[in-house]
Amino acid sequence: MLFKDIIGQTEIKQQLIHAIQTNHVAHAQMFWGAEGGAALPLALAYAQYIHCENKQATDACGTCAACIKSQKLIHPDLSFVFPVATTKKISSKPVSKDFMEEWRQFLTKHPYVSLSDWLSFIDAESKQANISVDESRHIIQQLSLKPFESEYKILLLWLPEFMNISAANAILKILEEPSPKTLFLLVSQNPNQLLATIISRVQAVQTAPVTDEEVANYLVAHQQLPPDKAQQVAYMADGSINAAIHLLDNTHHTQHELFVEWMRTCFKKDMEALVSLTDTFAKLSKDQQKSLFQYGLHICREALVWKQGDERLVRLGGKEYQFVQNFSKVLQIHNSSLLYEQFNDAIFHLERNASPKIVFMDTSLHIIQIINPARK
């Protein structure tokens, strides 16, 4: 991964490069930001720049032997640890090294990934992922070795918040007193879920939000999307490259039509139609199910903005804009916040493998109570 291939983050890139050039590299750093953001790409580019044999002023050369190995994720001095779960292939005590081939294939598509993407890729979508104490023992053993080809040995730990307590405690000592020429690069989405003792031992690097314009430019350049369509998807993605790519995979108009039908059914309190919609929802993939709730969050935001009277900030057009105008009639500030809570809770429960039918029906019953008082 090269710095030039990462969207935005100009200031952070400069800071990381300057630290290497002036020999002020912290032995443990934590890149953190929202799911699907630039934290993982930055860590990958940083590791490649450190290993590069012909460093340039603003980036790795991309052509030396070390860069080629880094880009293929096979550099002998770059190790990875990430959440895993049991699968048909690995039915007991899974660790990252059991999935390295899949991990390399997974990151080949794009590095703006999410945990649900990864679990789906290894056919463990219904499993609970974690980083076990067995993994921490492997880390300690692996990092006790000297660098093989480069000056530094680097461990990239993706989503350390999924370490169980035993695993987290097991790496504390090596994190505080690592072997010479050993670097830890942690990549987190929720650093507040980490042990305070781990956070105190790392230098935090917070990634900057990705703008709608940057997302649109990425979609035009890498997904060959027309500029107007790219802009529409970028508005929906709300700063997440990962979300934008998923929106391309899931037909946007179908999503809109399903959401509109769902809200109208809740508004009418039509329980028979709601049961039918529940069956339709259950047949969707997990990504499509989550995407529907995320779309609901987006529509609530746009409806509230329109209701407050600033149409210039509404980032919709066509049928969506018309629906927002109508939907805003049943939304007030107090019940908008309740809807937000319901959609967020639904996403939370789906990510933890709750029954889609139960999640959808329960959310629907709450929505009926939330939006119908506004009809009085």
Short mmCIF file of C-alpha atoms in Angstrom, two decimals:
data_model
loop_
_atom_site.label_atom_id
_atom_site.label_comp_id
_atom_site.label_asym_id
_atom_site.label_seq_id
_atom_site.Cartn_x
_atom_site.Cartn_y
_atom_site.Cartn_z
CA MET A 1 0.00 0.00 0.00
CA LEU A 2 1.40 3.40 -0.99
CA PHE A 3 0.54 6.67 0.75
CA LYS A 4 -0.50 8.16 -2.58
CA ASP A 5 -3.25 5.53 -2.92
CA ILE A 6 -4.92 6.58 0.35
CA ILE A 7 -7.75 9.07 0.15
CA GLY A 8 -7.02 12.35 1.93
CA GLN A 9 -5.12 12.17 5.26
CA THR A 10 -2.46 14.55 3.87
CA GLU A 11 -1.33 15.93 7.22
CA ILE A 12 -1.13 12.50 8.87
CA LYS A 13 0.89 11.10 5.96
CA GLN A 14 3.39 13.94 6.31
CA GLN A 15 3.70 13.39 10.07
CA LEU A 16 4.32 9.65 9.65
CA ILE A 17 6.92 10.15 6.92
CA HIS A 18 8.69 12.87 8.93
CA ALA A 19 8.87 10.58 11.98
CA ILE A 20 10.62 7.91 9.92
CA GLN A 21 12.96 10.34 8.20
CA THR A 22 14.02 11.87 11.53
CA ASN A 23 14.27 8.49 13.27
CA HIS A 24 11.47 9.24 15.75
CA VAL A 25 9.42 6.10 15.21
CA ALA A 26 7.32 5.14 18.23
CA HIS A 27 7.56 1.44 19.01
CA ALA A 28 3.77 1.14 19.50
CA GLN A 29 1.22 3.19 17.58
CA MET A 30 -2.54 2.92 17.30
CA PHE A 31 -4.28 4.08 14.12
CA TRP A 32 -7.95 4.60 14.81
CA GLY A 33 -11.03 5.83 13.03
CA ALA A 34 -14.48 4.84 11.85
CA GLU A 35 -15.26 1.48 10.27
CA GLY A 36 -14.34 1.43 6.60
CA GLY A 37 -12.06 4.45 7.02
CA ALA A 38 -8.38 5.07 6.42
CA ALA A 39 -6.86 3.57 9.59
CA LEU A 40 -5.91 0.19 8.07
CA PRO A 41 -4.67 1.65 4.74
CA LEU A 42 -2.49 4.14 6.66
CA ALA A 43 -0.98 1.38 8.80
CA LEU A 44 -0.25 -0.73 5.70
CA ALA A 45 1.36 2.20 3.87
CA TYR A 46 3.36 3.14 6.96
CA ALA A 47 4.70 -0.41 7.29
CA GLN A 48 5.65 -0.49 3.62
CA TYR A 49 7.45 2.86 3.87
CA ILE A 50 9.44 1.61 6.88
CA HIS A 51 10.51 -1.52 4.99
CA CYS A 52 11.14 0.24 1.65
CA GLU A 53 14.76 -0.06 0.48
CA ASN A 54 14.61 3.11 -1.60
CA LYS A 55 12.47 5.58 0.35
CA GLN A 56 11.33 8.69 -1.55
CA ALA A 57 10.60 12.07 0.01
CA THR A 58 6.84 11.52 0.11
CA ASP A 59 6.30 7.79 -0.36
CA ALA A 60 7.79 4.34 -0.69
CA CYS A 61 9.34 3.61 -4.08
CA GLY A 62 6.87 0.81 -4.85
CA THR A 63 9.40 -1.08 -6.96
CA CYS A 64 12.09 -2.48 -4.65
CA ALA A 65 11.95 -6.09 -3.44
CA ALA A 66 10.66 -5.03 -0.02
CA CYS A 67 7.84 -2.95 -1.52
CA ILE A 68 6.75 -5.74 -3.82
CA LYS A 69 6.62 -8.18 -0.90
CA SER A 70 4.78 -5.63 1.26
CA GLN A 71 2.17 -5.04 -1.44
CA LYS A 72 1.59 -8.79 -1.66
CA LEU A 73 1.49 -8.99 2.17
CA ILE A 74 4.28 -11.57 2.19
CA HIS A 75 7.17 -9.53 3.66
CA PRO A 76 8.89 -11.81 6.23
CA ASP A 77 9.19 -8.94 8.72
CA LEU A 78 5.50 -7.97 8.55
CA SER A 79 3.12 -10.07 10.64
CA PHE A 80 -0.64 -9.77 11.01
CA VAL A 81 -3.06 -10.54 13.82
CA PHE A 82 -6.81 -10.10 13.38
CA PRO A 83 -10.09 -11.43 14.78
CA VAL A 84 -10.96 -14.97 13.67
CA ALA A 85 -13.67 -17.53 14.31
CA THR A 86 -14.18 -21.23 13.80
CA THR A 87 -15.04 -22.31 10.26
CA LYS A 88 -15.40 -25.55 8.32
CA LYS A 89 -11.65 -25.29 7.64
CA ILE A 90 -10.58 -24.50 11.22
CA SER A 91 -12.97 -26.02 13.73
CA SER A 92 -10.96 -25.54 16.92
CA LYS A 93 -8.76 -22.82 18.45
CA PRO A 94 -8.39 -20.67 15.33
CA VAL A 95 -5.54 -18.13 15.12
CA SER A 96 -4.56 -15.62 12.46
CA LYS A 97 -1.83 -17.74 10.86
CA ASP A 98 -4.52 -20.28 9.91
CA PHE A 99 -6.16 -17.67 7.69
CA MET A 100 -3.20 -15.85 6.12
CA GLU A 101 -4.01 -16.98 2.58
CA GLU A 102 -7.60 -15.73 2.92
CA TRP A 103 -6.39 -12.50 4.57
CA ARG A 104 -4.14 -11.68 1.60
CA GLN A 105 -6.94 -12.40 -0.85
CA PHE A 106 -9.35 -10.32 1.24
CA LEU A 107 -7.19 -7.19 1.23
CA THR A 108 -6.47 -7.50 -2.50
CA LYS A 109 -9.88 -6.00 -3.34
CA HIS A 110 -9.50 -2.85 -1.23
CA PRO A 111 -8.22 -2.04 2.28
CA TYR A 112 -11.29 -0.09 3.45
CA VAL A 113 -12.75 -3.16 5.11
CA SER A 114 -15.02 -4.04 8.01
CA LEU A 115 -15.16 -7.00 10.37
CA SER A 116 -18.45 -8.21 8.87
CA ASP A 117 -16.79 -8.21 5.44
CA TRP A 118 -13.95 -10.33 6.79
CA LEU A 119 -16.19 -12.83 8.57
CA SER A 120 -18.33 -13.16 5.46
CA PHE A 121 -15.20 -13.77 3.37
CA ILE A 122 -14.13 -16.72 5.54
CA ASP A 123 -17.69 -18.09 5.82
CA ALA A 124 -17.94 -17.28 9.51
CA GLU A 125 -20.64 -14.63 9.25
CA SER A 126 -22.75 -16.20 11.99
CA LYS A 127 -19.82 -16.67 14.39
CA GLN A 128 -18.45 -14.44 17.15
CA ALA A 129 -14.94 -13.30 16.24
CA ASN A 130 -12.18 -12.72 18.79
CA ILE A 131 -8.42 -12.63 19.35
CA SER A 132 -7.68 -15.39 21.83
CA VAL A 133 -4.98 -15.93 24.41
CA ASP A 134 -3.54 -18.59 22.07
CA GLU A 135 -2.95 -15.76 19.59
CA SER A 136 -1.09 -13.69 22.18
CA ARG A 137 1.27 -16.59 22.88
CA HIS A 138 1.97 -16.81 19.16
CA ILE A 139 2.66 -13.05 19.07
CA ILE A 140 5.18 -13.29 21.90
CA GLN A 141 6.93 -16.23 20.27
CA GLN A 142 7.02 -14.59 16.84
CA LEU A 143 8.32 -11.23 18.03
CA SER A 144 11.12 -12.81 20.00
CA LEU A 145 12.88 -13.41 16.67
CA LYS A 146 15.15 -10.82 15.07
CA PRO A 147 14.18 -9.04 11.83
CA PHE A 148 14.90 -11.25 8.82
CA GLU A 149 15.40 -8.76 5.97
CA SER A 150 14.61 -5.25 7.18
CA GLU A 151 15.72 -3.01 10.02
CA TYR A 152 12.39 -3.44 11.83
CA LYS A 153 10.05 -6.31 12.56
CA ILE A 154 6.45 -5.08 12.43
CA LEU A 155 3.29 -6.57 13.89
CA LEU A 156 0.02 -5.13 12.55
CA LEU A 157 -2.84 -5.90 14.94
CA TRP A 158 -6.23 -5.22 13.35
CA LEU A 159 -9.12 -4.56 15.75
CA PRO A 160 -7.34 -5.13 19.09
CA GLU A 161 -10.64 -4.39 20.86
CA PHE A 162 -11.58 -7.99 20.01
CA MET A 163 -8.85 -9.38 22.27
CA ASN A 164 -10.31 -11.11 25.27
CA ILE A 165 -9.03 -10.01 28.70
CA SER A 166 -6.52 -12.84 28.94
CA ALA A 167 -5.08 -12.08 25.51
CA ALA A 168 -4.84 -8.36 26.24
CA ASN A 169 -3.08 -8.92 29.55
CA ALA A 170 -0.71 -11.42 27.96
CA ILE A 171 0.75 -8.89 25.51
CA LEU A 172 1.06 -5.99 27.97
CA LYS A 173 4.65 -6.73 28.90
CA ILE A 174 5.93 -7.17 25.35
CA LEU A 175 3.99 -4.06 24.32
CA GLU A 176 5.74 -2.06 27.03
CA GLU A 177 9.17 -3.65 26.63
CA PRO A 178 9.39 -5.04 23.09
CA SER A 179 12.40 -6.73 21.58
CA PRO A 180 14.84 -4.36 19.84
CA LYS A 181 13.74 -3.12 16.42
CA THR A 182 10.17 -4.31 16.92
CA LEU A 183 7.16 -2.14 16.07
CA PHE A 184 3.49 -2.58 16.98
CA LEU A 185 0.86 -1.04 14.70
CA LEU A 186 -2.63 -1.35 16.19
CA VAL A 187 -5.65 -0.52 14.04
CA SER A 188 -8.81 0.15 16.01
CA GLN A 189 -12.38 1.29 15.39
CA ASN A 190 -13.34 1.53 19.08
CA PRO A 191 -10.29 2.33 21.21
CA ASN A 192 -12.55 3.04 24.21
CA GLN A 193 -13.14 -0.72 24.37
CA LEU A 194 -9.44 -1.41 24.94
CA LEU A 195 -7.84 -1.80 28.33
CA ALA A 196 -6.56 1.50 29.68
CA THR A 197 -3.19 -0.17 30.24
CA ILE A 198 -2.91 -0.84 26.50
CA ILE A 199 -3.97 2.66 25.48
CA SER A 200 -1.36 4.14 27.82
CA ARG A 201 1.37 2.19 26.02
CA VAL A 202 0.63 3.35 22.46
CA GLN A 203 0.92 6.58 20.51
CA ALA A 204 -2.50 7.37 19.05
CA VAL A 205 -2.94 8.42 15.42
CA GLN A 206 -6.52 9.51 14.75
CA THR A 207 -7.49 9.44 11.09
CA ALA A 208 -9.30 12.40 9.57
CA PRO A 209 -12.89 12.03 8.28
CA VAL A 210 -13.20 11.37 4.56
CA THR A 211 -15.20 14.08 2.76
CA ASP A 212 -18.06 13.42 0.36
CA GLU A 213 -15.94 14.84 -2.45
CA GLU A 214 -13.08 12.45 -1.67
CA VAL A 215 -15.45 9.47 -1.61
CA ALA A 216 -16.96 10.54 -4.95
CA ASN A 217 -13.51 10.95 -6.52
CA TYR A 218 -12.54 7.47 -5.31
CA LEU A 219 -15.68 5.95 -6.86
CA VAL A 220 -15.03 7.68 -10.18
CA ALA A 221 -11.36 6.61 -10.24
CA HIS A 222 -11.64 3.07 -8.86
CA GLN A 223 -15.22 2.00 -9.57
CA GLN A 224 -15.66 3.81 -12.93
CA LEU A 225 -18.84 5.48 -11.70
CA PRO A 226 -20.24 8.55 -13.51
CA PRO A 227 -19.60 11.71 -11.44
CA ASP A 228 -23.29 12.39 -10.71
CA LYS A 229 -23.92 8.82 -9.54
CA ALA A 230 -20.68 8.86 -7.52
CA GLN A 231 -21.80 12.04 -5.77
CA GLN A 232 -25.16 10.50 -4.88
CA VAL A 233 -23.54 7.38 -3.43
CA ALA A 234 -20.98 9.51 -1.56
CA TYR A 235 -23.77 11.40 0.19
CA MET A 236 -25.27 8.10 1.31
CA ALA A 237 -21.91 6.66 2.43
CA ASP A 238 -21.35 9.52 4.89
CA GLY A 239 -17.55 9.43 4.74
CA SER A 240 -17.10 5.63 4.57
CA ILE A 241 -15.45 4.10 1.52
CA ASN A 242 -16.60 0.70 2.71
CA ALA A 243 -20.21 1.85 2.93
CA ALA A 244 -19.97 3.39 -0.55
CA ILE A 245 -18.76 0.11 -2.05
CA HIS A 246 -21.55 -1.79 -0.31
CA LEU A 247 -24.08 0.68 -1.67
CA LEU A 248 -22.86 -0.18 -5.16
CA ASP A 249 -23.31 -3.88 -4.42
CA ASN A 250 -26.82 -3.37 -3.03
CA THR A 251 -29.25 -1.81 -5.50
CA HIS A 252 -29.96 1.63 -4.11
CA HIS A 253 -33.43 2.00 -5.65
CA THR A 254 -34.55 -1.39 -4.29
CA GLN A 255 -33.34 -0.31 -0.85
CA HIS A 256 -35.27 2.96 -1.07
CA GLU A 257 -38.45 1.23 -2.21
CA LEU A 258 -38.24 -1.34 0.59
CA PHE A 259 -37.69 1.36 3.20
CA VAL A 260 -40.61 3.43 1.90
CA GLU A 261 -42.92 0.39 1.97
CA TRP A 262 -41.74 -0.44 5.48
CA MET A 263 -42.40 3.05 6.85
CA ARG A 264 -45.83 3.22 5.21
CA THR A 265 -46.74 -0.16 6.66
CA CYS A 266 -45.69 0.97 10.14
CA PHE A 267 -47.61 4.21 9.69
CA LYS A 268 -50.78 2.26 8.79
CA LYS A 269 -50.20 -0.31 11.58
CA ASP A 270 -50.81 -3.05 9.00
CA MET A 271 -49.61 -6.12 10.89
CA GLU A 272 -50.37 -8.60 8.10
CA ALA A 273 -48.24 -6.62 5.64
CA LEU A 274 -45.55 -6.24 8.32
CA VAL A 275 -45.26 -10.01 8.71
CA SER A 276 -44.80 -10.30 4.95
CA LEU A 277 -42.10 -7.60 5.00
CA THR A 278 -40.35 -9.44 7.84
CA ASP A 279 -40.06 -12.51 5.62
CA THR A 280 -38.69 -10.36 2.80
CA PHE A 281 -36.15 -8.78 5.14
CA ALA A 282 -34.99 -12.18 6.45
CA LYS A 283 -34.13 -13.30 2.90
CA LEU A 284 -31.66 -10.43 2.45
CA SER A 285 -27.96 -10.88 3.13
CA LYS A 286 -26.64 -9.54 6.43
CA ASP A 287 -24.98 -6.63 4.61
CA GLN A 288 -28.27 -5.76 2.92
CA GLN A 289 -30.11 -5.97 6.24
CA LYS A 290 -27.63 -3.63 7.93
CA SER A 291 -27.69 -1.37 4.91
CA LEU A 292 -31.46 -0.93 5.21
CA PHE A 293 -31.13 0.29 8.79
CA GLN A 294 -28.22 2.55 7.82
CA TYR A 295 -30.37 3.95 5.05
CA GLY A 296 -33.02 4.67 7.68
CA LEU A 297 -30.49 6.66 9.70
CA HIS A 298 -29.64 8.65 6.59
CA ILE A 299 -33.29 9.38 5.72
CA CYS A 300 -34.01 10.51 9.29
CA ARG A 301 -31.14 12.96 9.11
CA GLU A 302 -32.28 14.37 5.76
CA ALA A 303 -35.91 14.64 6.89
CA LEU A 304 -34.90 16.51 10.03
CA VAL A 305 -32.69 18.90 8.05
CA TRP A 306 -35.50 19.58 5.60
CA LYS A 307 -37.96 20.15 8.45
CA GLN A 308 -35.64 22.73 10.01
CA GLY A 309 -35.93 24.73 6.80
CA ASP A 310 -32.49 24.50 5.20
CA GLU A 311 -33.13 22.66 1.93
CA ARG A 312 -29.60 23.41 0.72
CA LEU A 313 -28.25 20.83 3.18
CA VAL A 314 -30.56 18.04 2.01
CA ARG A 315 -28.38 15.65 0.02
CA LEU A 316 -31.09 13.86 -1.93
CA GLY A 317 -32.98 14.22 -5.16
CA GLY A 318 -35.89 12.79 -7.14
CA LYS A 319 -38.17 10.27 -5.40
CA GLU A 320 -36.01 10.30 -2.27
CA TYR A 321 -36.39 14.04 -1.88
CA GLN A 322 -40.17 13.77 -2.28
CA PHE A 323 -40.33 10.99 0.30
CA VAL A 324 -38.27 13.03 2.76
CA GLN A 325 -40.71 15.93 2.41
CA ASN A 326 -43.61 13.63 3.28
CA PHE A 327 -41.75 11.67 5.97
CA SER A 328 -40.73 14.87 7.73
CA LYS A 329 -44.40 15.49 8.53
CA VAL A 330 -44.36 12.70 11.11
CA LEU A 331 -40.93 13.53 12.51
CA GLN A 332 -40.19 15.87 15.37
CA ILE A 333 -36.88 16.29 17.17
CA HIS A 334 -37.95 14.00 20.02
CA ASN A 335 -39.16 11.08 17.90
CA SER A 336 -36.28 11.46 15.40
CA SER A 337 -33.86 10.67 18.19
CA LEU A 338 -35.96 7.63 19.11
CA LEU A 339 -35.84 6.38 15.51
CA TYR A 340 -32.07 6.88 15.46
CA GLU A 341 -31.84 4.78 18.60
CA GLN A 342 -33.94 1.99 17.10
CA PHE A 343 -31.96 1.81 13.85
CA ASN A 344 -28.64 1.86 15.70
CA ASP A 345 -29.81 -0.84 18.11
CA ALA A 346 -30.95 -2.98 15.17
CA ILE A 347 -27.52 -2.74 13.53
CA PHE A 348 -25.86 -3.57 16.85
CA HIS A 349 -27.96 -6.70 17.30
CA LEU A 350 -27.49 -7.88 13.71
CA GLU A 351 -23.72 -7.58 14.10
CA ARG A 352 -24.00 -9.87 17.11
CA ASN A 353 -25.95 -12.47 15.15
CA ALA A 354 -29.42 -11.87 16.52
CA SER A 355 -32.29 -13.37 14.54
CA PRO A 356 -33.03 -11.00 11.59
CA LYS A 357 -36.76 -11.71 11.84
CA ILE A 358 -36.90 -10.84 15.53
CA VAL A 359 -34.74 -7.73 15.04
CA PHE A 360 -36.88 -6.46 12.16
CA MET A 361 -40.22 -7.15 13.83
CA ASP A 362 -39.13 -5.70 17.16
CA THR A 363 -37.81 -2.57 15.45
CA SER A 364 -41.03 -2.28 13.46
CA LEU A 365 -43.21 -2.43 16.58
CA HIS A 366 -41.16 0.32 18.18
CA ILE A 367 -41.39 2.45 15.02
CA ILE A 368 -45.19 2.11 15.04
CA GLN A 369 -45.25 3.57 18.55
CA ILE A 370 -42.75 6.30 17.66
CA ILE A 371 -44.26 7.73 14.48
CA ASN A 372 -47.98 7.30 15.07
CA PRO A 373 -48.40 9.78 17.96
CA ALA A 374 -47.39 12.49 15.47
CA ARG A 375 -50.62 11.82 13.58
CA LYS A 376 -52.79 13.23 16.33
#
